[in-house]
Amino acid sequence: MSTHTLNEPPEQAESIDAPCCVPAQGEGMLQLEEAELLAARFKALSDPNRLRILSIVSSNQDAETCVCDLPEPLGLKQPTVSHHLKILVDAGILHREKRGVWAYFSVVPGALESLGSTLLPKN
Amino acid sequence: MSTHTLNEPPEQAESIDAPCCVPAQGEGMLQLEEAELLAARFKALSDPNRLRILSIVSSNQDAETCVCDLPEPLGLKQPTVSHHLKILVDAGILHREKRGVWAYFSVVPGALESLGSTLLPKN
């Protein structure tokens, strides 16, 4: 009746319920792959100018923010702003759309909420 | 009837409602000082090993975690663990208490919630 292949060793089937590689002290520990993904996103937030860019873009909740509107309030040059924007886009936090001569940015829906919720207590 | 000093120039009184130094595009922008503080905390979270340490310590909700219990599940040497712990303590995320030969760590109450809530939408 089983659809599993007969070549599957029984040890492998058992390991689903009883993983062999997580010591008891580390029961609540993040797995390495997830920790690396989260760390990369927090790294994108670890710069004051990127947080300020994000605060401007995210306060435009229903609209995109033109790259042309960012240098003045931040007191930064356009290339510096573009450098920070690229890091936020690469981290999956901002969405970029090029139209005509300008690029427009918006927060990826759910990206900040999902990152923020990793810091809140689990119920 | 006014208790204001007569020496106060009217321009200064008006500036309370109409600040002169924040351009319109940057209305929702984080102030630099707050952005620097938040960035420093996110920087403490921008390393996978620190996130794994934090996941172990925070899963011990009602207890402290002895530094002696961390190297094995993480697969790291004690000095490396201590280095990461110091960064988390300096960022105000972990609390450290030395008793006898070991140091014990717990999450500073509210530290992660308050950082996480900065990423959630404002109501």
mmCIF file of C-alpha atoms in Angstrom, chain B:
data_model
loop_
_atom_site.group_PDB
_atom_site.id
_atom_site.type_symbol
_atom_site.label_atom_id
_atom_site.label_comp_id
_atom_site.label_asym_id
_atom_site.label_seq_id
_atom_site.Cartn_x
_atom_site.Cartn_y
_atom_site.Cartn_z
ATOM 1 C CA MET B 1 -2.095 88.118 30.792
ATOM 2 C CA SER B 2 0.641 86.270 28.877
ATOM 3 C CA THR B 3 3.439 84.591 30.799
ATOM 4 C CA HIS B 4 5.759 84.644 27.774
ATOM 5 C CA THR B 5 8.760 86.901 27.968
ATOM 6 C CA LEU B 6 8.433 90.026 25.867
ATOM 7 C CA ASN B 7 11.923 89.431 24.537
ATOM 8 C CA GLU B 8 10.796 86.309 22.664
ATOM 9 C CA PRO B 9 10.784 87.111 18.948
ATOM 10 C CA PRO B 10 7.495 86.295 17.157
ATOM 11 C CA GLU B 11 9.403 84.276 14.493
ATOM 12 C CA GLN B 12 10.492 81.785 17.146
ATOM 13 C CA ALA B 13 6.952 81.292 18.445
ATOM 14 C CA GLU B 14 5.677 80.633 14.912
ATOM 15 C CA SER B 15 8.386 78.050 14.263
ATOM 16 C CA ILE B 16 6.739 75.608 16.700
ATOM 17 C CA ASP B 17 3.930 74.987 14.218
ATOM 18 C CA ALA B 18 5.981 75.424 11.075
ATOM 19 C CA PRO B 19 9.493 74.022 11.516
ATOM 20 C CA CYS B 20 11.877 75.586 9.056
ATOM 21 C CA CYS B 21 14.334 72.747 8.635
ATOM 22 C CA VAL B 22 12.322 69.742 7.477
ATOM 23 C CA PRO B 23 11.588 69.808 3.735
ATOM 24 C CA ALA B 24 8.067 68.677 2.745
ATOM 25 C CA GLN B 25 9.308 65.461 1.070
ATOM 26 C CA GLY B 26 10.867 64.293 4.339
ATOM 27 C CA GLU B 27 7.802 64.690 6.552
ATOM 28 C CA GLY B 28 7.699 61.057 7.701
ATOM 29 C CA MET B 29 11.486 60.793 7.938
ATOM 30 C CA LEU B 30 13.249 59.414 11.018
ATOM 31 C CA GLN B 31 15.428 61.982 12.710
ATOM 32 C CA LEU B 32 19.164 61.277 12.406
ATOM 33 C CA GLU B 33 19.752 60.562 16.086
ATOM 34 C CA GLU B 34 16.949 57.978 16.282
ATOM 35 C CA ALA B 35 18.078 56.426 12.982
ATOM 36 C CA GLU B 36 21.633 56.040 14.346
ATOM 37 C CA LEU B 37 20.386 54.342 17.513
ATOM 38 C CA LEU B 38 18.145 51.925 15.602
ATOM 39 C CA ALA B 39 20.853 51.194 13.013
ATOM 40 C CA ALA B 40 23.276 50.220 15.794
ATOM 41 C CA ARG B 41 20.719 47.747 17.178
ATOM 42 C CA PHE B 42 19.980 46.256 13.766
ATOM 43 C CA LYS B 43 23.735 45.942 13.227
ATOM 44 C CA ALA B 44 23.924 43.790 16.362
ATOM 45 C CA LEU B 45 21.328 41.517 14.712
ATOM 46 C CA SER B 46 23.084 41.415 11.339
ATOM 47 C CA ASP B 47 25.131 38.307 12.056
ATOM 48 C CA PRO B 48 23.756 34.736 11.808
ATOM 49 C CA ASN B 49 25.613 33.518 14.904
ATOM 50 C CA ARG B 50 24.282 36.391 17.003
ATOM 51 C CA LEU B 51 20.748 35.633 15.813
ATOM 52 C CA ARG B 52 21.233 31.970 16.759
ATOM 53 C CA ILE B 53 22.571 32.948 20.208
ATOM 54 C CA LEU B 54 19.557 35.222 20.634
ATOM 55 C CA SER B 55 17.171 32.450 19.560
ATOM 56 C CA ILE B 56 18.599 30.162 22.265
ATOM 57 C CA VAL B 57 18.587 32.815 25.006
ATOM 58 C CA SER B 58 15.088 34.091 24.131
ATOM 59 C CA SER B 59 13.611 30.570 24.028
ATOM 60 C CA ASN B 60 14.626 30.278 27.717
ATOM 61 C CA GLN B 61 11.879 32.808 28.476
ATOM 62 C CA ASP B 62 11.852 32.523 32.265
ATOM 63 C CA ALA B 63 15.439 31.503 32.831
ATOM 64 C CA GLU B 64 18.911 32.794 32.161
ATOM 65 C CA THR B 65 21.257 31.021 29.800
ATOM 66 C CA CYS B 66 24.736 30.166 31.039
ATOM 67 C CA VAL B 67 27.531 31.133 28.639
ATOM 68 C CA CYS B 68 28.793 27.580 29.211
ATOM 69 C CA ASP B 69 25.753 26.129 27.388
ATOM 70 C CA LEU B 70 26.230 28.073 24.161
ATOM 71 C CA PRO B 71 29.400 26.841 22.374
ATOM 72 C CA GLU B 72 28.207 23.261 21.814
ATOM 73 C CA PRO B 73 24.880 23.843 20.004
ATOM 74 C CA LEU B 74 26.400 26.684 17.975
ATOM 75 C CA GLY B 75 29.557 24.780 17.059
ATOM 76 C CA LEU B 76 31.650 27.810 18.066
ATOM 77 C CA LYS B 77 34.594 28.323 20.428
ATOM 78 C CA GLN B 78 33.959 30.073 23.774
ATOM 79 C CA PRO B 79 35.894 33.283 22.848
ATOM 80 C CA THR B 80 33.832 33.661 19.652
ATOM 81 C CA VAL B 81 30.600 33.205 21.605
ATOM 82 C CA SER B 82 31.782 35.776 24.182
ATOM 83 C CA HIS B 83 32.605 38.257 21.402
ATOM 84 C CA HIS B 84 29.082 37.981 19.976
ATOM 85 C CA LEU B 85 27.502 38.159 23.435
ATOM 86 C CA LYS B 86 29.367 41.401 24.178
ATOM 87 C CA ILE B 87 27.965 42.998 21.007
ATOM 88 C CA LEU B 88 24.417 41.984 21.992
ATOM 89 C CA VAL B 89 24.930 43.347 25.525
ATOM 90 C CA ASP B 90 26.433 46.625 24.233
ATOM 91 C CA ALA B 91 23.415 47.056 21.936
ATOM 92 C CA GLY B 92 21.086 46.832 24.945
ATOM 93 C CA ILE B 93 19.536 43.563 23.724
ATOM 94 C CA LEU B 94 20.985 41.098 26.254
ATOM 95 C CA HIS B 95 21.496 41.477 29.997
ATOM 96 C CA ARG B 96 24.637 39.908 31.515
ATOM 97 C CA GLU B 97 25.064 38.778 35.109
ATOM 98 C CA LYS B 98 28.272 37.236 36.407
ATOM 99 C CA ARG B 99 27.848 34.680 39.210
ATOM 100 C CA GLY B 100 30.783 32.580 40.306
ATOM 101 C CA VAL B 101 32.848 31.479 37.329
ATOM 102 C CA TRP B 102 30.106 31.807 34.720
ATOM 103 C CA ALA B 103 28.163 34.669 33.158
ATOM 104 C CA TYR B 104 24.407 34.294 32.657
ATOM 105 C CA PHE B 105 22.438 36.006 29.899
ATOM 106 C CA SER B 106 18.796 37.004 29.447
ATOM 107 C CA VAL B 107 16.945 39.197 26.952
ATOM 108 C CA VAL B 108 16.450 42.781 28.209
ATOM 109 C CA PRO B 109 12.657 42.964 28.778
ATOM 110 C CA GLY B 110 10.950 44.726 25.869
ATOM 111 C CA ALA B 111 14.150 45.246 23.850
ATOM 112 C CA LEU B 112 13.227 42.970 20.948
ATOM 113 C CA GLU B 113 9.539 43.954 20.989
ATOM 114 C CA SER B 114 10.431 47.620 20.824
ATOM 115 C CA LEU B 115 12.854 47.060 17.937
ATOM 116 C CA GLY B 116 10.373 44.808 16.108
ATOM 117 C CA SER B 117 7.583 47.351 16.511
ATOM 118 C CA THR B 118 9.630 49.995 14.655
ATOM 119 C CA LEU B 119 9.180 47.807 11.553
ATOM 120 C CA LEU B 120 5.419 47.407 11.899
ATOM 121 C CA PRO B 121 2.947 49.842 10.307
ATOM 122 C CA LYS B 122 1.874 52.750 12.521
ATOM 123 C CA ASN B 123 -1.890 52.880 13.200
#
